């Protein structure tokens, strides 16, 4: 399973890259706004800055919601860097644009996916990635990870190539459950990635190892 970071923060992207486990980045208009980036010029420059840090795929989302606008914006985004993947919402004109992008060789990430039916449509259109938002599904007391499992089963039965990118990850358990449910990629905040590190027995075990080492050294020094 590939690890993407879900942020537009250059510092967090660098920190995740430094861990040596980063395969790509996803952003969205809210994440760009959170970093205070506005205006098309600045937004495009920011995507280029992200693409310079990361070798893997970087999802850049269109703002347009009509076919012509999505096509125009998507082509401009794809021209920014080789590793840009155009993120397109799961709407009627979005699906039409994904089909057209597929025909002309532009890679896409179909976003705002909340059902298996939407997942089938995006795969038929040839989306490179599909982003089911599992945290937001859980927020309304449905089963986000169950949705990943259902889509993974359908894609395996049908032999679809679209990669399942589990999005809207809220914690480390979402990452583990997505891996088990058959996600190809998870995109997570840095805090959830770092959450995978944590286990009290690791902390206790390490403290004991270091204390034993220290005691043995002190004993050896005392007998010299
Ligand atoms: C996916 O690509 C989205 O950017 C993201 O995962 C949405 O997460 P949220 O529901 O925490 O906003």
PDB file of C-alpha atoms and ligand atoms in Angstrom:
ATOM      1  CA  UNK A   1       0.000   0.000   0.000  1.00  0.00           C
ATOM      2  CA  UNK A   2       1.341   3.430  -0.974  1.00  0.00           C
ATOM      3  CA  UNK A   3       1.473   6.315   1.536  1.00  0.00           C
ATOM      4  CA  UNK A   4       0.434   9.791   0.411  1.00  0.00           C
ATOM      5  CA  UNK A   5       0.285  12.816   2.693  1.00  0.00           C
ATOM      6  CA  UNK A   6      -2.931  14.842   2.632  1.00  0.00           C
ATOM      7  CA  UNK A   7      -1.737  18.421   3.039  1.00  0.00           C
ATOM      8  CA  UNK A   8      -0.561  21.520   1.198  1.00  0.00           C
ATOM      9  CA  UNK A   9       2.000  22.341   3.920  1.00  0.00           C
ATOM     10  CA  UNK A  10       5.522  22.233   2.477  1.00  0.00           C
ATOM     11  CA  UNK A  11       6.982  21.693   5.970  1.00  0.00           C
ATOM     12  CA  UNK A  12       4.789  18.658   6.634  1.00  0.00           C
ATOM     13  CA  UNK A  13       5.512  17.237   3.173  1.00  0.00           C
ATOM     14  CA  UNK A  14       9.259  17.588   3.846  1.00  0.00           C
ATOM     15  CA  UNK A  15       8.862  15.968   7.290  1.00  0.00           C
ATOM     16  CA  UNK A  16       7.002  12.972   5.811  1.00  0.00           C
ATOM     17  CA  UNK A  17       9.553  12.681   2.997  1.00  0.00           C
ATOM     18  CA  UNK A  18      12.323  12.689   5.581  1.00  0.00           C
ATOM     19  CA  UNK A  19      10.774   9.537   7.135  1.00  0.00           C
ATOM     20  CA  UNK A  20      11.524   7.759   3.852  1.00  0.00           C
ATOM     21  CA  UNK A  21       7.984   6.413   3.453  1.00  0.00           C
ATOM     22  CA  UNK A  22       6.344   9.061   1.274  1.00  0.00           C
ATOM     23  CA  UNK A  23       4.930   8.001  -2.113  1.00  0.00           C
ATOM     24  CA  UNK A  24       2.904  11.090  -3.010  1.00  0.00           C
ATOM     25  CA  UNK A  25       0.713  14.022  -1.979  1.00  0.00           C
ATOM     26  CA  UNK A  26      -2.972  14.934  -2.178  1.00  0.00           C
ATOM     27  CA  UNK A  27      -4.312  18.430  -1.769  1.00  0.00           C
ATOM     28  CA  UNK A  28      -7.728  20.025  -2.068  1.00  0.00           C
ATOM     29  CA  UNK A  29      -8.993  23.628  -2.193  1.00  0.00           C
ATOM     30  CA  UNK A  30      -9.605  23.645   1.588  1.00  0.00           C
ATOM     31  CA  UNK A  31      -6.050  22.462   2.321  1.00  0.00           C
ATOM     32  CA  UNK A  32      -4.612  25.129  -0.024  1.00  0.00           C
ATOM     33  CA  UNK A  33      -6.759  27.803   1.691  1.00  0.00           C
ATOM     34  CA  UNK A  34      -5.541  26.556   5.100  1.00  0.00           C
ATOM     35  CA  UNK A  35      -1.980  27.401   3.998  1.00  0.00           C
ATOM     36  CA  UNK A  36      -3.183  30.888   2.994  1.00  0.00           C
ATOM     37  CA  UNK A  37      -2.584  30.272  -0.726  1.00  0.00           C
ATOM     38  CA  UNK A  38      -4.940  32.122  -3.055  1.00  0.00           C
ATOM     39  CA  UNK A  39      -4.988  33.351  -6.653  1.00  0.00           C
ATOM     40  CA  UNK A  40      -4.359  30.973  -9.568  1.00  0.00           C
ATOM     41  CA  UNK A  41      -0.743  32.099 -10.049  1.00  0.00           C
ATOM     42  CA  UNK A  42       0.162  31.446  -6.399  1.00  0.00           C
ATOM     43  CA  UNK A  43      -1.756  28.172  -6.366  1.00  0.00           C
ATOM     44  CA  UNK A  44       0.074  26.917  -9.472  1.00  0.00           C
ATOM     45  CA  UNK A  45       3.450  28.025  -8.055  1.00  0.00           C
ATOM     46  CA  UNK A  46       2.654  26.169  -4.845  1.00  0.00           C
ATOM     47  CA  UNK A  47       1.875  22.959  -6.773  1.00  0.00           C
ATOM     48  CA  UNK A  48       5.222  23.290  -8.546  1.00  0.00           C
ATOM     49  CA  UNK A  49       6.968  23.723  -5.185  1.00  0.00           C
ATOM     50  CA  UNK A  50       5.289  20.525  -3.915  1.00  0.00           C
ATOM     51  CA  UNK A  51       6.263  18.643  -7.095  1.00  0.00           C
ATOM     52  CA  UNK A  52       9.902  19.654  -6.589  1.00  0.00           C
ATOM     53  CA  UNK A  53       9.917  18.048  -3.120  1.00  0.00           C
ATOM     54  CA  UNK A  54       8.127  14.820  -4.046  1.00  0.00           C
ATOM     55  CA  UNK A  55       8.961  12.377  -6.853  1.00  0.00           C
ATOM     56  CA  UNK A  56       5.601  10.579  -6.583  1.00  0.00           C
ATOM     57  CA  UNK A  57       2.148  11.658  -7.706  1.00  0.00           C
ATOM     58  CA  UNK A  58       0.726  15.007  -6.535  1.00  0.00           C
ATOM     59  CA  UNK A  59      -3.047  15.469  -6.820  1.00  0.00           C
ATOM     60  CA  UNK A  60      -4.091  19.007  -7.800  1.00  0.00           C
ATOM     61  CA  UNK A  61      -7.825  19.710  -7.752  1.00  0.00           C
ATOM     62  CA  UNK A  62      -9.821  21.647 -10.337  1.00  0.00           C
ATOM     63  CA  UNK A  63     -12.205  24.369  -9.154  1.00  0.00           C
ATOM     64  CA  UNK A  64     -14.434  24.345 -12.253  1.00  0.00           C
ATOM     65  CA  UNK A  65     -17.559  22.226 -12.266  1.00  0.00           C
ATOM     66  CA  UNK A  66     -18.471  22.408 -15.973  1.00  0.00           C
ATOM     67  CA  UNK A  67     -16.913  20.120 -18.616  1.00  0.00           C
ATOM     68  CA  UNK A  68     -15.129  22.857 -20.617  1.00  0.00           C
ATOM     69  CA  UNK A  69     -13.791  24.517 -17.464  1.00  0.00           C
ATOM     70  CA  UNK A  70     -12.575  21.220 -15.968  1.00  0.00           C
ATOM     71  CA  UNK A  71     -10.808  20.318 -19.230  1.00  0.00           C
ATOM     72  CA  UNK A  72      -9.108  23.730 -19.491  1.00  0.00           C
ATOM     73  CA  UNK A  73      -8.026  23.772 -15.850  1.00  0.00           C
ATOM     74  CA  UNK A  74      -6.956  20.131 -15.870  1.00  0.00           C
ATOM     75  CA  UNK A  75      -4.701  20.657 -18.885  1.00  0.00           C
ATOM     76  CA  UNK A  76      -3.079  23.683 -17.209  1.00  0.00           C
ATOM     77  CA  UNK A  77      -2.520  21.698 -13.999  1.00  0.00           C
ATOM     78  CA  UNK A  78      -1.098  18.708 -15.889  1.00  0.00           C
ATOM     79  CA  UNK A  79       1.359  21.037 -17.666  1.00  0.00           C
ATOM     80  CA  UNK A  80       2.804  22.243 -14.343  1.00  0.00           C
ATOM     81  CA  UNK A  81       4.833  19.077 -13.672  1.00  0.00           C
ATOM     82  CA  UNK A  82       5.056  15.474 -14.843  1.00  0.00           C
ATOM     83  CA  UNK A  83       3.887  14.083 -11.502  1.00  0.00           C
ATOM     84  CA  UNK A  84       0.646  16.108 -11.335  1.00  0.00           C
ATOM     85  CA  UNK A  85      -2.552  14.050 -11.212  1.00  0.00           C
ATOM     86  CA  UNK A  86      -5.699  16.087 -11.942  1.00  0.00           C
ATOM     87  CA  UNK A  87      -8.247  15.750  -9.155  1.00  0.00           C
ATOM     88  CA  UNK A  88     -11.827  15.907 -10.445  1.00  0.00           C
ATOM     89  CA  UNK A  89     -15.042  15.801  -8.391  1.00  0.00           C
ATOM     90  CA  UNK A  90     -17.536  12.944  -8.774  1.00  0.00           C
ATOM     91  CA  UNK A  91     -20.149  14.921 -10.716  1.00  0.00           C
ATOM     92  CA  UNK A  92     -21.659  14.383 -14.178  1.00  0.00           C
ATOM     93  CA  UNK A  93     -19.274  16.767 -15.996  1.00  0.00           C
ATOM     94  CA  UNK A  94     -16.426  15.421 -13.857  1.00  0.00           C
ATOM     95  CA  UNK A  95     -16.966  11.871 -15.109  1.00  0.00           C
ATOM     96  CA  UNK A  96     -17.192  13.169 -18.688  1.00  0.00           C
ATOM     97  CA  UNK A  97     -13.897  15.046 -18.187  1.00  0.00           C
ATOM     98  CA  UNK A  98     -12.195  11.994 -16.611  1.00  0.00           C
ATOM     99  CA  UNK A  99     -13.137   9.931 -19.702  1.00  0.00           C
ATOM    100  CA  UNK A 100     -11.672  12.628 -21.971  1.00  0.00           C
ATOM    101  CA  UNK A 101      -8.526  13.047 -19.838  1.00  0.00           C
ATOM    102  CA  UNK A 102      -8.041   9.264 -20.000  1.00  0.00           C
ATOM    103  CA  UNK A 103      -8.251   9.370 -23.813  1.00  0.00           C
ATOM    104  CA  UNK A 104      -5.603  12.096 -24.056  1.00  0.00           C
ATOM    105  CA  UNK A 105      -3.267  10.549 -21.458  1.00  0.00           C
ATOM    106  CA  UNK A 106      -3.833  12.878 -18.491  1.00  0.00           C
ATOM    107  CA  UNK A 107      -3.977  11.003 -15.177  1.00  0.00           C
ATOM    108  CA  UNK A 108      -6.859  11.694 -12.799  1.00  0.00           C
ATOM    109  CA  UNK A 109      -8.003  11.276  -9.203  1.00  0.00           C
ATOM    110  CA  UNK A 110     -11.795  11.094  -8.873  1.00  0.00           C
ATOM    111  CA  UNK A 111     -12.615  12.767  -5.558  1.00  0.00           C
ATOM    112  CA  UNK A 112     -15.591  13.087  -3.194  1.00  0.00           C
ATOM    113  CA  UNK A 113     -16.583   9.434  -3.585  1.00  0.00           C
ATOM    114  CA  UNK A 114     -19.090   8.038  -1.073  1.00  0.00           C
ATOM    115  CA  UNK A 115     -20.644   4.977  -2.736  1.00  0.00           C
ATOM    116  CA  UNK A 116     -19.772   1.806  -4.642  1.00  0.00           C
ATOM    117  CA  UNK A 117     -21.921   3.011  -7.560  1.00  0.00           C
ATOM    118  CA  UNK A 118     -19.780   6.139  -7.900  1.00  0.00           C
ATOM    119  CA  UNK A 119     -16.669   3.934  -7.712  1.00  0.00           C
ATOM    120  CA  UNK A 120     -17.880   1.802 -10.641  1.00  0.00           C
ATOM    121  CA  UNK A 121     -18.576   4.882 -12.763  1.00  0.00           C
ATOM    122  CA  UNK A 122     -15.135   6.400 -12.075  1.00  0.00           C
ATOM    123  CA  UNK A 123     -13.402   3.115 -12.964  1.00  0.00           C
ATOM    124  CA  UNK A 124     -15.416   2.865 -16.209  1.00  0.00           C
ATOM    125  CA  UNK A 125     -14.298   6.415 -17.061  1.00  0.00           C
ATOM    126  CA  UNK A 126     -10.678   5.308 -16.555  1.00  0.00           C
ATOM    127  CA  UNK A 127      -9.768   7.284 -13.424  1.00  0.00           C
ATOM    128  CA  UNK A 128      -6.196   6.591 -12.292  1.00  0.00           C
ATOM    129  CA  UNK A 129      -7.183   6.948  -8.621  1.00  0.00           C
ATOM    130  CA  UNK A 130     -10.493   6.836  -6.780  1.00  0.00           C
ATOM    131  CA  UNK A 131     -10.826   8.731  -3.484  1.00  0.00           C
ATOM    132  CA  UNK A 132     -13.508   7.387  -1.128  1.00  0.00           C
ATOM    133  CA  UNK A 133     -13.686   9.684   1.938  1.00  0.00           C
ATOM    134  CA  UNK A 134     -13.829   7.213   4.792  1.00  0.00           C
ATOM    135  CA  UNK A 135     -13.679   9.701   7.702  1.00  0.00           C
ATOM    136  CA  UNK A 136     -16.615  11.674   6.344  1.00  0.00           C
ATOM    137  CA  UNK A 137     -18.593   8.446   5.877  1.00  0.00           C
ATOM    138  CA  UNK A 138     -17.868   7.524   9.523  1.00  0.00           C
ATOM    139  CA  UNK A 139     -18.936  11.053  10.549  1.00  0.00           C
ATOM    140  CA  UNK A 140     -22.500  10.243   9.477  1.00  0.00           C
ATOM    141  CA  UNK A 141     -22.330   6.891  11.321  1.00  0.00           C
ATOM    142  CA  UNK A 142     -21.920   4.775   8.166  1.00  0.00           C
ATOM    143  CA  UNK A 143     -18.971   2.438   7.638  1.00  0.00           C
ATOM    144  CA  UNK A 144     -16.094   4.150   5.813  1.00  0.00           C
ATOM    145  CA  UNK A 145     -13.740   1.174   5.873  1.00  0.00           C
ATOM    146  CA  UNK A 146     -16.645  -1.076   4.827  1.00  0.00           C
ATOM    147  CA  UNK A 147     -16.970   1.110   1.708  1.00  0.00           C
ATOM    148  CA  UNK A 148     -13.285   0.519   0.862  1.00  0.00           C
ATOM    149  CA  UNK A 149     -13.803  -3.243   1.318  1.00  0.00           C
ATOM    150  CA  UNK A 150     -16.857  -3.226  -0.960  1.00  0.00           C
ATOM    151  CA  UNK A 151     -15.097  -1.235  -3.701  1.00  0.00           C
ATOM    152  CA  UNK A 152     -11.966  -3.423  -3.472  1.00  0.00           C
ATOM    153  CA  UNK A 153     -14.110  -6.531  -3.960  1.00  0.00           C
ATOM    154  CA  UNK A 154     -15.929  -5.047  -6.958  1.00  0.00           C
ATOM    155  CA  UNK A 155     -12.687  -3.853  -8.575  1.00  0.00           C
ATOM    156  CA  UNK A 156     -11.102  -7.301  -8.089  1.00  0.00           C
ATOM    157  CA  UNK A 157     -14.147  -9.099  -9.574  1.00  0.00           C
ATOM    158  CA  UNK A 158     -14.338  -6.706 -12.525  1.00  0.00           C
ATOM    159  CA  UNK A 159     -10.571  -6.375 -13.054  1.00  0.00           C
ATOM    160  CA  UNK A 160     -10.646  -2.543 -12.955  1.00  0.00           C
ATOM    161  CA  UNK A 161      -7.215  -0.843 -12.991  1.00  0.00           C
ATOM    162  CA  UNK A 162      -8.253   2.252 -10.997  1.00  0.00           C
ATOM    163  CA  UNK A 163      -6.307   2.443  -7.717  1.00  0.00           C
ATOM    164  CA  UNK A 164      -8.323   2.816  -4.511  1.00  0.00           C
ATOM    165  CA  UNK A 165      -6.956   5.805  -2.575  1.00  0.00           C
ATOM    166  CA  UNK A 166      -8.478   5.789   0.918  1.00  0.00           C
ATOM    167  CA  UNK A 167      -8.988   9.464   1.828  1.00  0.00           C
ATOM    168  CA  UNK A 168     -10.342  11.498   4.740  1.00  0.00           C
ATOM    169  CA  UNK A 169      -8.207   9.444   7.117  1.00  0.00           C
ATOM    170  CA  UNK A 170      -8.607  10.608  10.708  1.00  0.00           C
ATOM    171  CA  UNK A 171      -6.358   8.288  12.727  1.00  0.00           C
ATOM    172  CA  UNK A 172      -3.802   5.463  12.597  1.00  0.00           C
ATOM    173  CA  UNK A 173      -6.532   2.797  12.870  1.00  0.00           C
ATOM    174  CA  UNK A 174      -8.071   4.068   9.624  1.00  0.00           C
ATOM    175  CA  UNK A 175      -4.702   3.360   7.950  1.00  0.00           C
ATOM    176  CA  UNK A 176      -4.470  -0.195   9.308  1.00  0.00           C
ATOM    177  CA  UNK A 177      -8.115  -0.923   8.461  1.00  0.00           C
ATOM    178  CA  UNK A 178      -7.698   0.495   4.935  1.00  0.00           C
ATOM    179  CA  UNK A 179      -4.688  -1.770   4.362  1.00  0.00           C
ATOM    180  CA  UNK A 180      -6.758  -4.765   5.457  1.00  0.00           C
ATOM    181  CA  UNK A 181      -9.742  -3.694   3.351  1.00  0.00           C
ATOM    182  CA  UNK A 182      -7.659  -3.643   0.151  1.00  0.00           C
ATOM    183  CA  UNK A 183      -6.813   0.037  -0.400  1.00  0.00           C
ATOM    184  CA  UNK A 184      -3.947   0.572  -2.869  1.00  0.00           C
ATOM    185  CA  UNK A 185      -3.065   3.942  -1.341  1.00  0.00           C
ATOM    186  CA  UNK A 186      -3.858   5.872   1.845  1.00  0.00           C
ATOM    187  CA  UNK A 187      -3.648   9.627   2.012  1.00  0.00           C
ATOM    188  CA  UNK A 188      -3.317  10.869   5.561  1.00  0.00           C
ATOM    189  CA  UNK A 189      -2.445  13.810   7.744  1.00  0.00           C
ATOM    190  CA  UNK A 190       1.090  13.604   9.154  1.00  0.00           C
ATOM    191  CA  UNK A 191      -0.389  13.052  12.649  1.00  0.00           C
ATOM    192  CA  UNK A 192      -2.048   9.776  11.523  1.00  0.00           C
ATOM    193  CA  UNK A 193       1.170   8.529   9.905  1.00  0.00           C
ATOM    194  CA  UNK A 194       3.107   9.304  13.104  1.00  0.00           C
ATOM    195  CA  UNK A 195       0.313   7.636  15.092  1.00  0.00           C
ATOM    196  CA  UNK A 196       1.388   4.312  13.554  1.00  0.00           C
ATOM    197  CA  UNK A 197       4.649   4.560  15.499  1.00  0.00           C
ATOM    198  CA  UNK A 198       3.015   4.542  18.899  1.00  0.00           C
ATOM    199  CA  UNK A 199       2.827   1.552  21.226  1.00  0.00           C
ATOM    200  CA  UNK A 200       3.317   1.694  25.029  1.00  0.00           C
ATOM    201  CA  UNK A 201       5.133  -1.683  25.033  1.00  0.00           C
ATOM    202  CA  UNK A 202       7.683  -0.245  22.569  1.00  0.00           C
ATOM    203  CA  UNK A 203       8.333   2.668  24.943  1.00  0.00           C
ATOM    204  CA  UNK A 204       8.548   0.394  28.019  1.00  0.00           C
ATOM    205  CA  UNK A 205      10.701  -2.153  26.179  1.00  0.00           C
ATOM    206  CA  UNK A 206      13.137   0.494  24.929  1.00  0.00           C
ATOM    207  CA  UNK A 207      13.394   2.103  28.376  1.00  0.00           C
ATOM    208  CA  UNK A 208      14.215  -1.327  29.868  1.00  0.00           C
ATOM    209  CA  UNK A 209      16.809  -2.160  27.181  1.00  0.00           C
ATOM    210  CA  UNK A 210      18.569   1.174  27.712  1.00  0.00           C
ATOM    211  CA  UNK A 211      18.452   0.840  31.526  1.00  0.00           C
ATOM    212  CA  UNK A 212      19.919  -2.717  31.370  1.00  0.00           C
ATOM    213  CA  UNK A 213      22.660  -1.522  29.019  1.00  0.00           C
ATOM    214  CA  UNK A 214      23.448   1.366  31.353  1.00  0.00           C
ATOM    215  CA  UNK A 215      23.553  -0.947  34.436  1.00  0.00           C
ATOM    216  CA  UNK A 216      25.859  -3.442  32.684  1.00  0.00           C
ATOM    217  CA  UNK A 217      28.211  -0.639  31.677  1.00  0.00           C
ATOM    218  CA  UNK A 218      28.289   0.821  35.182  1.00  0.00           C
ATOM    219  CA  UNK A 219      29.015  -2.675  36.601  1.00  0.00           C
ATOM    220  CA  UNK A 220      31.840  -3.208  34.100  1.00  0.00           C
ATOM    221  CA  UNK A 221      33.345   0.205  34.951  1.00  0.00           C
ATOM    222  CA  UNK A 222      33.130  -0.535  38.692  1.00  0.00           C
ATOM    223  CA  UNK A 223      35.042  -3.855  38.328  1.00  0.00           C
ATOM    224  CA  UNK A 224      37.902  -2.270  36.315  1.00  0.00           C
TER     225      UNK A 224
HETATM  226  C1  LIG B   1      -8.676  13.677  -0.162  1.00  0.00           C
HETATM  227  O1  LIG B   1      -7.959  13.725  -1.127  1.00  0.00           O
HETATM  228  C2  LIG B   1      -9.102  14.830   0.627  1.00  0.00           C
HETATM  229  O2  LIG B   1      -8.166  15.856   0.416  1.00  0.00           O
HETATM  230  C3  LIG B   1      -9.115  14.595   2.117  1.00  0.00           C
HETATM  231  O3  LIG B   1      -8.664  13.312   2.445  1.00  0.00           O
HETATM  232  C4  LIG B   1     -10.366  15.028   2.801  1.00  0.00           C
HETATM  233  O4  LIG B   1     -10.208  14.785   4.184  1.00  0.00           O
HETATM  234  P1  LIG B   1     -11.156  15.447   5.291  1.00  0.00           P
HETATM  235  O5  LIG B   1     -12.462  14.739   5.268  1.00  0.00           O
HETATM  236  O6  LIG B   1     -10.419  15.212   6.582  1.00  0.00           O
HETATM  237  O7  LIG B   1     -11.278  16.905   4.934  1.00  0.00           O
END
